[in-house]
PDB file of C-alpha atoms and ligand atoms in Angstrom:
ATOM      1  CA  MET A   1       0.541   0.312  -0.108  1.00 93.00           C
ATOM      2  CA  ARG A   2       1.460   3.180  -1.507  1.00 97.00           C
ATOM      3  CA  HIS A   3       0.568   6.633   0.323  1.00 98.00           C
ATOM      4  CA  LEU A   4       1.397  10.396  -0.596  1.00 97.00           C
ATOM      5  CA  MET A   5       3.771  12.439   2.277  1.00 96.00           C
ATOM      6  CA  ASN A   6       5.508  14.431  -0.733  1.00 94.00           C
ATOM      7  CA  PRO A   7       5.821  15.126  -4.151  1.00 93.00           C
ATOM      8  CA  LEU A   8       9.117  13.515  -3.931  1.00 95.00           C
ATOM      9  CA  ASP A   9       7.173  10.650  -3.224  1.00 96.00           C
ATOM     10  CA  PHE A  10       7.420   9.832  -6.550  1.00 97.00           C
ATOM     11  CA  THR A  11      10.297   8.993  -8.905  1.00 97.00           C
ATOM     12  CA  VAL A  12      10.363  11.516 -11.661  1.00 97.00           C
ATOM     13  CA  GLU A  13       9.650   8.236 -14.461  1.00 97.00           C
ATOM     14  CA  GLU A  14       6.508   7.399 -11.912  1.00 98.00           C
ATOM     15  CA  LEU A  15       5.397  11.232 -12.238  1.00 98.00           C
ATOM     16  CA  GLU A  16       5.609  11.541 -16.247  1.00 98.00           C
ATOM     17  CA  GLY A  17       3.721   8.488 -15.557  1.00 98.00           C
ATOM     18  CA  LEU A  18       1.521   9.975 -13.900  1.00 98.00           C
ATOM     19  CA  PHE A  19       0.998  13.020 -16.058  1.00 98.00           C
ATOM     20  CA  ASP A  20       1.055  10.442 -18.850  1.00 98.00           C
ATOM     21  CA  LEU A  21      -3.176   9.002 -17.352  1.00 98.00           C
ATOM     22  CA  ALA A  22      -4.137  12.650 -16.286  1.00 98.00           C
ATOM     23  CA  ASN A  23      -3.963  13.307 -20.081  1.00 98.00           C
ATOM     24  CA  ASP A  24      -5.415  10.751 -21.387  1.00 98.00           C
ATOM     25  CA  ILE A  25      -7.703  11.651 -18.892  1.00 98.00           C
ATOM     26  CA  GLU A  26      -8.838  15.027 -20.275  1.00 98.00           C
ATOM     27  CA  ASN A  27      -8.249  13.258 -23.691  1.00 98.00           C
ATOM     28  CA  HIS A  28     -10.403  10.054 -23.434  1.00 98.00           C
ATOM     29  CA  PRO A  29     -12.709  10.565 -20.429  1.00 98.00           C
ATOM     30  CA  GLU A  30     -14.993   8.216 -21.086  1.00 98.00           C
ATOM     31  CA  LYS A  31     -12.655   4.671 -21.152  1.00 98.00           C
ATOM     32  CA  TYR A  32     -12.274   6.223 -16.826  1.00 98.00           C
ATOM     33  CA  ALA A  33     -16.184   6.234 -16.345  1.00 98.00           C
ATOM     34  CA  HIS A  34     -16.547   3.629 -14.190  1.00 98.00           C
ATOM     35  CA  ALA A  35     -13.172   2.454 -12.946  1.00 98.00           C
ATOM     36  CA  CYS A  36     -13.988   2.862  -9.300  1.00 98.00           C
ATOM     37  CA  ALA A  37     -17.082   1.770  -9.543  1.00 98.00           C
ATOM     38  CA  GLY A  38     -17.249   0.610  -5.611  1.00 98.00           C
ATOM     39  CA  LYS A  39     -14.730   2.095  -4.234  1.00 98.00           C
ATOM     40  CA  LYS A  40     -14.996   4.758  -2.334  1.00 98.00           C
ATOM     41  CA  LEU A  41     -13.340   8.114  -1.299  1.00 98.00           C
ATOM     42  CA  ALA A  42     -12.919   9.885   2.224  1.00 98.00           C
ATOM     43  CA  THR A  43     -12.000  13.377   2.641  1.00 98.00           C
ATOM     44  CA  CYS A  44     -11.225  14.769   5.923  1.00 98.00           C
ATOM     45  CA  PHE A  45     -10.855  17.822   5.968  1.00 98.00           C
ATOM     46  CA  TYR A  46      -9.343  19.864   8.860  1.00 97.00           C
ATOM     47  CA  GLU A  47      -9.040  23.626   7.363  1.00 95.00           C
ATOM     48  CA  PRO A  48     -10.942  25.057   4.661  1.00 95.00           C
ATOM     49  CA  SER A  49     -10.765  23.962   0.802  1.00 96.00           C
ATOM     50  CA  THR A  50     -12.206  24.878  -1.991  1.00 96.00           C
ATOM     51  CA  ARG A  51     -10.890  23.162  -5.444  1.00 97.00           C
ATOM     52  CA  THR A  52      -8.247  20.466  -3.128  1.00 98.00           C
ATOM     53  CA  ARG A  53     -12.024  19.014  -1.861  1.00 98.00           C
ATOM     54  CA  LEU A  54     -13.771  19.516  -4.378  1.00 98.00           C
ATOM     55  CA  SER A  55     -11.364  18.498  -7.250  1.00 98.00           C
ATOM     56  CA  PHE A  56     -11.110  15.522  -4.494  1.00 98.00           C
ATOM     57  CA  GLU A  57     -14.524  14.416  -4.785  1.00 98.00           C
ATOM     58  CA  ALA A  58     -14.835  14.863  -8.077  1.00 98.00           C
ATOM     59  CA  ALA A  59     -12.196  13.049  -9.428  1.00 98.00           C
ATOM     60  CA  MET A  60     -13.348  10.642  -7.821  1.00 98.00           C
ATOM     61  CA  LEU A  61     -17.285  10.968  -9.222  1.00 98.00           C
ATOM     62  CA  ASN A  62     -16.027  10.921 -12.652  1.00 98.00           C
ATOM     63  CA  LEU A  63     -14.454   7.520 -12.174  1.00 98.00           C
ATOM     64  CA  GLY A  64     -17.556   6.011 -11.500  1.00 98.00           C
ATOM     65  CA  GLY A  65     -17.069   6.007  -7.491  1.00 98.00           C
ATOM     66  CA  SER A  66     -18.844   7.753  -3.996  1.00 98.00           C
ATOM     67  CA  VAL A  67     -17.450   9.768  -1.301  1.00 98.00           C
ATOM     68  CA  LEU A  68     -17.989  11.067   2.201  1.00 98.00           C
ATOM     69  CA  GLY A  69     -16.463  12.715   4.886  1.00 98.00           C
ATOM     70  CA  PHE A  70     -16.022  15.920   6.410  1.00 97.00           C
ATOM     71  CA  SER A  71     -14.972  18.945   5.906  1.00 97.00           C
ATOM     72  CA  ASP A  72     -14.430  21.289   9.227  1.00 95.00           C
ATOM     73  CA  ALA A  73     -12.588  19.549  12.380  1.00 95.00           C
ATOM     74  CA  ASN A  74     -16.272  21.771  14.644  1.00 94.00           C
ATOM     75  CA  SER A  75     -17.863  18.854  12.481  1.00 92.00           C
ATOM     76  CA  SER A  76     -16.170  16.167  13.035  1.00 94.00           C
ATOM     77  CA  SER A  77     -15.972  14.191  16.369  1.00 95.00           C
ATOM     78  CA  ALA A  78     -12.319  15.435  16.013  1.00 95.00           C
ATOM     79  CA  SER A  79     -13.874  18.643  18.157  1.00 95.00           C
ATOM     80  CA  LYS A  80     -14.155  15.959  21.611  1.00 96.00           C
ATOM     81  CA  GLY A  81     -11.000  15.263  21.282  1.00 96.00           C
ATOM     82  CA  GLU A  82     -10.303  12.854  18.837  1.00 97.00           C
ATOM     83  CA  SER A  83      -6.540  12.521  17.620  1.00 97.00           C
ATOM     84  CA  VAL A  84      -5.650  11.740  14.324  1.00 97.00           C
ATOM     85  CA  ALA A  85      -4.632   8.074  14.700  1.00 98.00           C
ATOM     86  CA  ASP A  86      -7.524   6.828  15.784  1.00 98.00           C
ATOM     87  CA  THR A  87     -10.065   8.587  13.181  1.00 98.00           C
ATOM     88  CA  ILE A  88      -8.591   6.715   9.982  1.00 98.00           C
ATOM     89  CA  ARG A  89      -8.582   3.698  11.287  1.00 98.00           C
ATOM     90  CA  VAL A  90     -11.683   4.289  11.390  1.00 98.00           C
ATOM     91  CA  VAL A  91     -12.011   5.248   8.360  1.00 98.00           C
ATOM     92  CA  SER A  92     -10.391   2.855   7.135  1.00 98.00           C
ATOM     93  CA  CYS A  93     -13.147   0.714   8.140  1.00 98.00           C
ATOM     94  CA  TYR A  94     -15.325   3.162   6.112  1.00 98.00           C
ATOM     95  CA  ALA A  95     -13.972   3.998   2.524  1.00 98.00           C
ATOM     96  CA  ASP A  96     -11.131   2.407   0.308  1.00 98.00           C
ATOM     97  CA  ILE A  97      -8.904   5.842  -0.078  1.00 98.00           C
ATOM     98  CA  CYS A  98      -8.585   9.103   1.522  1.00 98.00           C
ATOM     99  CA  ALA A  99      -7.499  12.960   0.916  1.00 98.00           C
ATOM    100  CA  MET A 100      -6.746  14.268   4.305  1.00 98.00           C
ATOM    101  CA  ARG A 101      -6.255  18.428   5.333  1.00 98.00           C
ATOM    102  CA  HIS A 102      -4.924  19.116   8.335  1.00 97.00           C
ATOM    103  CA  PRO A 103      -4.487  22.515  10.017  1.00 94.00           C
ATOM    104  CA  LYS A 104      -0.553  20.161  11.610  1.00 95.00           C
ATOM    105  CA  GLU A 105       2.100  19.312   9.637  1.00 94.00           C
ATOM    106  CA  GLY A 106       3.062  16.301   9.549  1.00 96.00           C
ATOM    107  CA  ALA A 107      -0.577  14.938  10.699  1.00 98.00           C
ATOM    108  CA  PRO A 108      -1.537  12.641   7.440  1.00 98.00           C
ATOM    109  CA  MET A 109       2.393  11.504   8.048  1.00 98.00           C
ATOM    110  CA  VAL A 110       0.419  10.217  11.244  1.00 98.00           C
ATOM    111  CA  ALA A 111      -2.340   9.251  10.244  1.00 98.00           C
ATOM    112  CA  ALA A 112      -0.569   6.859   7.277  1.00 98.00           C
ATOM    113  CA  SER A 113       1.337   5.343  10.158  1.00 98.00           C
ATOM    114  CA  LYS A 114      -2.208   3.759  11.231  1.00 98.00           C
ATOM    115  CA  SER A 115      -4.197   3.692   7.990  1.00 98.00           C
ATOM    116  CA  ARG A 116      -5.132   0.617   6.267  1.00 98.00           C
ATOM    117  CA  ILE A 117      -5.991   2.644   3.603  1.00 98.00           C
ATOM    118  CA  PRO A 118      -3.918   4.778   1.155  1.00 98.00           C
ATOM    119  CA  VAL A 119      -3.552   8.493   2.582  1.00 98.00           C
ATOM    120  CA  ILE A 120      -2.832  10.917   0.268  1.00 98.00           C
ATOM    121  CA  ASN A 121      -1.387  14.984   2.445  1.00 98.00           C
ATOM    122  CA  ALA A 122      -4.130  17.466   0.896  1.00 98.00           C
ATOM    123  CA  GLY A 123      -1.873  20.330   2.699  1.00 96.00           C
ATOM    124  CA  ASP A 124      -0.495  19.860   6.576  1.00 95.00           C
ATOM    125  CA  GLY A 125      -0.124  23.366   8.269  1.00 89.00           C
ATOM    126  CA  GLY A 126       2.186  25.145   6.043  1.00 83.00           C
ATOM    127  CA  HIS A 127       4.404  21.388   5.277  1.00 88.00           C
ATOM    128  CA  GLN A 128       3.183  20.356   2.287  1.00 91.00           C
ATOM    129  CA  HIS A 129       1.027  20.411  -0.801  1.00 95.00           C
ATOM    130  CA  PRO A 130       1.676  17.554  -3.141  1.00 96.00           C
ATOM    131  CA  THR A 131      -1.547  17.225  -4.561  1.00 98.00           C
ATOM    132  CA  GLN A 132      -1.195  20.579  -5.689  1.00 97.00           C
ATOM    133  CA  THR A 133       2.787  20.485  -6.860  1.00 97.00           C
ATOM    134  CA  LEU A 134       1.380  17.351  -9.297  1.00 98.00           C
ATOM    135  CA  THR A 135      -1.211  20.182 -10.375  1.00 98.00           C
ATOM    136  CA  ASP A 136       1.421  22.268 -11.178  1.00 98.00           C
ATOM    137  CA  LEU A 137       4.297  20.117 -12.352  1.00 98.00           C
ATOM    138  CA  LEU A 138       0.992  18.919 -15.187  1.00 98.00           C
ATOM    139  CA  THR A 139       0.070  22.202 -15.621  1.00 98.00           C
ATOM    140  CA  ILE A 140       3.509  23.704 -17.340  1.00 98.00           C
ATOM    141  CA  ARG A 141       4.063  20.728 -18.530  1.00 98.00           C
ATOM    142  CA  SER A 142       1.008  20.561 -20.530  1.00 98.00           C
ATOM    143  CA  LEU A 143       0.901  24.057 -21.467  1.00 98.00           C
ATOM    144  CA  LYS A 144       4.915  24.182 -21.827  1.00 98.00           C
ATOM    145  CA  HIS A 145       5.602  20.695 -23.140  1.00 97.00           C
ATOM    146  CA  ARG A 146       8.309  20.106 -20.837  1.00 98.00           C
ATOM    147  CA  LEU A 147      10.338  20.428 -17.025  1.00 98.00           C
ATOM    148  CA  ASN A 148      12.921  21.467 -17.562  1.00 98.00           C
ATOM    149  CA  ASN A 149      14.930  24.229 -19.020  1.00 98.00           C
ATOM    150  CA  LEU A 150      13.028  27.305 -17.212  1.00 98.00           C
ATOM    151  CA  THR A 151      13.645  29.525 -15.001  1.00 98.00           C
ATOM    152  CA  ILE A 152      10.196  30.292 -11.966  1.00 98.00           C
ATOM    153  CA  GLY A 153       9.154  33.254 -10.075  1.00 98.00           C
ATOM    154  CA  LEU A 154       7.819  32.156  -6.414  1.00 98.00           C
ATOM    155  CA  CYS A 155       6.049  35.888  -5.781  1.00 97.00           C
ATOM    156  CA  GLY A 156       4.988  36.573  -2.502  1.00 95.00           C
ATOM    157  CA  ASP A 157       3.931  34.083   0.392  1.00 92.00           C
ATOM    158  CA  LEU A 158       7.481  32.282   0.330  1.00 94.00           C
ATOM    159  CA  LYS A 159       8.242  32.177   4.688  1.00 92.00           C
ATOM    160  CA  PHE A 160       4.623  29.496   4.604  1.00 87.00           C
ATOM    161  CA  GLY A 161       3.399  28.721   1.769  1.00 88.00           C
ATOM    162  CA  ARG A 162       2.951  24.892   1.738  1.00 87.00           C
ATOM    163  CA  THR A 163       2.606  25.450  -2.411  1.00 93.00           C
ATOM    164  CA  VAL A 164       5.911  26.983  -2.858  1.00 95.00           C
ATOM    165  CA  HIS A 165       8.008  24.689  -0.298  1.00 93.00           C
ATOM    166  CA  SER A 166       6.359  21.535  -2.029  1.00 92.00           C
ATOM    167  CA  LEU A 167       6.231  23.213  -5.507  1.00 96.00           C
ATOM    168  CA  ILE A 168      10.471  23.896  -5.564  1.00 96.00           C
ATOM    169  CA  ASN A 169      10.765  19.805  -3.934  1.00 93.00           C
ATOM    170  CA  ALA A 170       9.367  18.530  -6.815  1.00 96.00           C
ATOM    171  CA  LEU A 171      11.104  20.792  -9.350  1.00 97.00           C
ATOM    172  CA  SER A 172      14.536  20.504  -7.805  1.00 96.00           C
ATOM    173  CA  ARG A 173      14.325  17.316  -9.603  1.00 97.00           C
ATOM    174  CA  TYR A 174      14.651  18.635 -13.115  1.00 97.00           C
ATOM    175  CA  GLU A 175      17.622  19.752 -15.647  1.00 97.00           C
ATOM    176  CA  GLY A 176      18.110  23.606 -15.391  1.00 98.00           C
ATOM    177  CA  ILE A 177      15.671  25.450 -13.288  1.00 98.00           C
ATOM    178  CA  ARG A 178      16.354  28.300 -12.193  1.00 98.00           C
ATOM    179  CA  PHE A 179      14.186  29.759  -8.866  1.00 98.00           C
ATOM    180  CA  ILE A 180      13.918  33.736  -8.117  1.00 98.00           C
ATOM    181  CA  PHE A 181      12.236  34.388  -5.093  1.00 98.00           C
ATOM    182  CA  ILE A 182      10.425  37.348  -5.008  1.00 98.00           C
ATOM    183  CA  SER A 183       9.125  38.211  -1.692  1.00 95.00           C
ATOM    184  CA  PRO A 184       9.498  41.182   1.539  1.00 92.00           C
ATOM    185  CA  ASP A 185      12.148  40.589   4.278  1.00 91.00           C
ATOM    186  CA  GLU A 186       9.240  39.265   6.092  1.00 88.00           C
ATOM    187  CA  LEU A 187       8.215  36.205   3.480  1.00 91.00           C
ATOM    188  CA  ARG A 188      11.896  35.318   2.503  1.00 94.00           C
ATOM    189  CA  ILE A 189      11.917  31.799   1.942  1.00 96.00           C
ATOM    190  CA  PRO A 190      13.248  29.681   4.511  1.00 95.00           C
ATOM    191  CA  ASP A 191      16.306  28.882   5.345  1.00 96.00           C
ATOM    192  CA  TYR A 192      16.119  24.922   4.977  1.00 94.00           C
ATOM    193  CA  VAL A 193      14.455  25.395   0.864  1.00 95.00           C
ATOM    194  CA  THR A 194      18.164  27.496   0.363  1.00 97.00           C
ATOM    195  CA  GLU A 195      20.301  24.903   2.184  1.00 97.00           C
ATOM    196  CA  MET A 196      18.888  21.844  -0.323  1.00 96.00           C
ATOM    197  CA  LEU A 197      18.881  24.475  -3.246  1.00 98.00           C
ATOM    198  CA  ASN A 198      23.091  25.055  -2.652  1.00 98.00           C
ATOM    199  CA  GLU A 199      23.370  21.440  -1.612  1.00 97.00           C
ATOM    200  CA  LYS A 200      22.060  20.510  -5.226  1.00 97.00           C
ATOM    201  CA  GLY A 201      23.909  23.569  -7.192  1.00 97.00           C
ATOM    202  CA  ILE A 202      20.529  24.476  -7.750  1.00 98.00           C
ATOM    203  CA  PRO A 203      20.779  28.152  -8.912  1.00 98.00           C
ATOM    204  CA  TYR A 204      18.176  30.788  -7.243  1.00 98.00           C
ATOM    205  CA  GLU A 205      18.259  34.577  -6.514  1.00 98.00           C
ATOM    206  CA  GLU A 206      16.504  36.238  -3.942  1.00 98.00           C
ATOM    207  CA  VAL A 207      15.021  39.812  -4.451  1.00 98.00           C
ATOM    208  CA  MET A 208      12.408  41.945  -3.642  1.00 97.00           C
ATOM    209  CA  SER A 209      11.053  43.761  -7.143  1.00 97.00           C
ATOM    210  CA  LEU A 210       7.962  41.855  -9.292  1.00 97.00           C
ATOM    211  CA  GLU A 211       9.094  44.041 -12.036  1.00 97.00           C
ATOM    212  CA  ASP A 212      13.024  43.732 -12.400  1.00 97.00           C
ATOM    213  CA  VAL A 213      12.693  40.868 -13.251  1.00 98.00           C
ATOM    214  CA  LEU A 214       9.557  39.658 -14.374  1.00 98.00           C
ATOM    215  CA  PRO A 215      10.627  39.888 -18.042  1.00 98.00           C
ATOM    216  CA  ARG A 216      13.622  37.089 -17.738  1.00 98.00           C
ATOM    217  CA  LEU A 217      10.264  34.286 -16.209  1.00 98.00           C
ATOM    218  CA  ASP A 218       8.848  31.089 -17.989  1.00 98.00           C
ATOM    219  CA  ILE A 219       6.676  30.720 -15.306  1.00 98.00           C
ATOM    220  CA  LEU A 220       5.000  33.389 -12.681  1.00 98.00           C
ATOM    221  CA  TYR A 221       3.559  31.771  -9.908  1.00 98.00           C
ATOM    222  CA  MET A 222       1.974  34.245  -7.731  1.00 97.00           C
ATOM    223  CA  THR A 223       0.484  32.917  -3.751  1.00 96.00           C
ATOM    224  CA  ARG A 224      -1.988  34.584  -1.405  1.00 90.00           C
ATOM    225  CA  VAL A 225      -0.173  36.201   1.787  1.00 86.00           C
ATOM    226  CA  GLN A 226      -1.879  34.024   4.252  1.00 76.00           C
ATOM    227  CA  LYS A 227      -3.432  35.301   7.396  1.00 74.00           C
ATOM    228  CA  GLU A 228      -4.762  32.656   8.727  1.00 71.00           C
ATOM    229  CA  ARG A 229      -0.585  32.045   9.452  1.00 69.00           C
ATOM    230  CA  PHE A 230       0.006  35.098  10.945  1.00 68.00           C
ATOM    231  CA  PHE A 231       0.763  35.777  14.521  1.00 70.00           C
ATOM    232  CA  ASN A 232       0.442  40.097  13.924  1.00 81.00           C
ATOM    233  CA  GLU A 233      -3.207  41.330  12.402  1.00 83.00           C
ATOM    234  CA  GLU A 234      -0.940  44.544  11.865  1.00 83.00           C
ATOM    235  CA  ASP A 235       1.981  42.426   9.767  1.00 80.00           C
ATOM    236  CA  TYR A 236      -0.937  41.640   7.519  1.00 79.00           C
ATOM    237  CA  ILE A 237      -2.524  44.041   7.479  1.00 84.00           C
ATOM    238  CA  ARG A 238       1.171  46.397   5.981  1.00 82.00           C
ATOM    239  CA  LEU A 239       2.473  42.793   3.456  1.00 81.00           C
ATOM    240  CA  LYS A 240      -0.519  41.753   1.912  1.00 85.00           C
ATOM    241  CA  ASP A 241      -0.856  44.356  -0.834  1.00 85.00           C
ATOM    242  CA  PHE A 242       2.824  43.619  -1.111  1.00 88.00           C
ATOM    243  CA  TYR A 243       2.468  42.369  -4.537  1.00 94.00           C
ATOM    244  CA  ILE A 244      -0.237  43.511  -7.016  1.00 96.00           C
ATOM    245  CA  LEU A 245       0.392  42.041 -10.293  1.00 98.00           C
ATOM    246  CA  ASP A 246      -1.667  43.470 -13.233  1.00 98.00           C
ATOM    247  CA  ARG A 247      -1.949  44.719 -16.816  1.00 98.00           C
ATOM    248  CA  LYS A 248       0.806  47.698 -16.647  1.00 98.00           C
ATOM    249  CA  LYS A 249       3.357  45.290 -15.561  1.00 98.00           C
ATOM    250  CA  MET A 250       2.303  42.173 -17.968  1.00 98.00           C
ATOM    251  CA  LYS A 251       3.403  44.346 -20.231  1.00 98.00           C
ATOM    252  CA  LEU A 252       6.862  43.365 -18.837  1.00 98.00           C
ATOM    253  CA  ALA A 253       6.858  40.569 -18.843  1.00 98.00           C
ATOM    254  CA  SER A 254       7.668  38.023 -21.932  1.00 98.00           C
ATOM    255  CA  PRO A 255       4.701  37.241 -24.036  1.00 98.00           C
ATOM    256  CA  ASP A 256       4.647  33.043 -23.949  1.00 97.00           C
ATOM    257  CA  MET A 257       5.224  33.083 -20.045  1.00 98.00           C
ATOM    258  CA  LEU A 258       2.183  31.816 -17.511  1.00 98.00           C
ATOM    259  CA  ILE A 259       0.904  33.220 -14.952  1.00 98.00           C
ATOM    260  CA  LEU A 260       0.474  30.191 -11.776  1.00 98.00           C
ATOM    261  CA  HIS A 261      -1.351  30.683  -9.132  1.00 98.00           C
ATOM    262  CA  PRO A 262      -2.808  27.890  -6.480  1.00 97.00           C
ATOM    263  CA  LEU A 263      -5.663  29.717  -5.320  1.00 96.00           C
ATOM    264  CA  PRO A 264      -7.799  31.368  -3.610  1.00 94.00           C
ATOM    265  CA  ARG A 265      -6.443  34.763  -5.081  1.00 95.00           C
ATOM    266  CA  VAL A 266      -7.518  38.233  -2.634  1.00 92.00           C
ATOM    267  CA  ASN A 267      -5.956  41.054  -4.013  1.00 92.00           C
ATOM    268  CA  GLU A 268      -2.192  39.945  -5.799  1.00 96.00           C
ATOM    269  CA  ILE A 269      -3.806  39.337  -9.484  1.00 98.00           C
ATOM    270  CA  SER A 270      -5.804  41.658 -10.193  1.00 97.00           C
ATOM    271  CA  VAL A 271      -9.217  41.071 -12.148  1.00 98.00           C
ATOM    272  CA  GLU A 272      -8.530  42.729 -15.261  1.00 98.00           C
ATOM    273  CA  VAL A 273      -5.654  40.144 -15.738  1.00 98.00           C
ATOM    274  CA  ASP A 274      -7.819  36.995 -15.685  1.00 98.00           C
ATOM    275  CA  ASP A 275      -8.056  37.703 -20.200  1.00 97.00           C
ATOM    276  CA  ASP A 276      -4.471  37.657 -20.716  1.00 98.00           C
ATOM    277  CA  PRO A 277      -3.885  33.963 -22.559  1.00 98.00           C
ATOM    278  CA  ARG A 278      -0.652  33.953 -20.678  1.00 98.00           C
ATOM    279  CA  ALA A 279      -3.429  34.153 -17.384  1.00 98.00           C
ATOM    280  CA  VAL A 280      -3.112  29.781 -16.676  1.00 98.00           C
ATOM    281  CA  TYR A 281      -5.028  29.901 -13.220  1.00 98.00           C
ATOM    282  CA  PHE A 282      -8.790  28.377 -13.470  1.00 98.00           C
ATOM    283  CA  LYS A 283      -7.686  25.947 -15.973  1.00 98.00           C
ATOM    284  CA  GLN A 284      -4.564  24.853 -13.575  1.00 98.00           C
ATOM    285  CA  ALA A 285      -7.955  24.639 -11.286  1.00 98.00           C
ATOM    286  CA  GLN A 286      -9.006  22.249 -13.696  1.00 98.00           C
ATOM    287  CA  TYR A 287      -5.638  20.287 -14.485  1.00 98.00           C
ATOM    288  CA  GLY A 288      -6.509  19.100 -10.582  1.00 98.00           C
ATOM    289  CA  VAL A 289      -9.434  17.235 -11.149  1.00 98.00           C
ATOM    290  CA  TYR A 290      -7.538  15.045 -14.315  1.00 98.00           C
ATOM    291  CA  VAL A 291      -4.385  14.354 -11.757  1.00 98.00           C
ATOM    292  CA  ARG A 292      -6.562  13.730  -8.899  1.00 98.00           C
ATOM    293  CA  MET A 293      -8.209  10.592 -10.709  1.00 98.00           C
ATOM    294  CA  ALA A 294      -5.041   9.815 -11.650  1.00 98.00           C
ATOM    295  CA  LEU A 295      -3.254   9.772  -8.861  1.00 98.00           C
ATOM    296  CA  ILE A 296      -6.413   8.010  -7.131  1.00 98.00           C
ATOM    297  CA  LEU A 297      -6.115   5.535  -9.455  1.00 98.00           C
ATOM    298  CA  THR A 298      -2.386   4.392  -9.569  1.00 98.00           C
ATOM    299  CA  LEU A 299      -2.642   4.742  -4.813  1.00 98.00           C
ATOM    300  CA  LEU A 300      -6.035   2.146  -6.045  1.00 98.00           C
ATOM    301  CA  GLY A 301      -3.753  -0.002  -8.418  1.00 98.00           C
ATOM    302  CA  ILE A 302      -6.850   0.300 -10.976  1.00 98.00           C
ATOM    303  CA  HIS A 303      -5.521  -0.362 -13.916  1.00 97.00           C
ATOM    304  CA  VAL A 304      -7.631   1.391 -17.498  1.00 97.00           C
ATOM    305  CA  ASP A 305      -6.388  -0.520 -21.335  1.00 89.00           C
TER     306      ASP A 305
HETATM  307  N1  LIG B 401      -5.176  25.155  -4.399  1.00 77.39           N
HETATM  308  C1  LIG B 401      -5.691  24.438  -2.615  1.00 77.39           C
HETATM  309  O1  LIG B 401      -5.450  24.170  -1.521  1.00 77.39           O
HETATM  310  O2  LIG B 401      -6.926  25.169  -2.385  1.00 77.39           O
HETATM  311  P1  LIG B 401      -8.268  25.129  -1.563  1.00 77.39           P
HETATM  312  O3  LIG B 401      -7.645  25.735  -0.287  1.00 77.39           O
HETATM  313  O4  LIG B 401      -9.117  25.780  -1.671  1.00 77.39           O
HETATM  314  O5  LIG B 401      -7.792  23.618  -1.881  1.00 77.39           O
END
């Protein structure tokens, strides 16, 4: 039995297979419409979500399976003090696979260690968000036709952003990747990430100005300043609108740069940018369904000819 806690749990070759499967699902959805008939997905979400939970549920329904779960810790027995370990033991009696989001780093890993069914980390605190990374990689591969030789700018909350940490981890295995980290000093990328890049000899720069680096980017990965991760409201208010990507700034970017965003968006991308063909964040959400379908099939060991 296999779980997914971190994007590095899959080899680069396994990811290629997963993305090929996701693209086949995109092109031939009818082939997969009954692949999970009789199977159940549990979504155990201790933290709010729109995309991750609903795309997992859409993925399982598209595969002909069923879904059950909770979307709020307060509507589960966690509110009475039940541990994640006990919850997953029980969920293992009801479902065939589980996607779990939790505000505490490592909670899905604890669940996986006690589970009789595959557990997917659907985001744990500021740590990892591997299925968002699978979504991001599939989006880049499908639209840029490569995952190597790319200059990727990551902008916004690089300190607490689990999507950022997961994506850097995953991309650091491809040739010719260069990162540009764009953030205010308070939201800098953590040292453990830059130490990993130094060890691997992967080039990166840390800058504060988005405008200065926009012309050099193949991919701009925008992120939200996350109110829920701040201890101090004053700091959040001071930093929340530090970056706002608008039409004027987009004039500086190359014609084939792609803008990705894990969403939700607050103010960091002006809505006037949404019509720009380089803005692919809503397409990205659609790729999230295909890759989660591919992941469910893979972890359940279901093959469709
Ligand atoms: N990208 C993402 O994780 O969105 P949700 O928080 O809405 O699931």
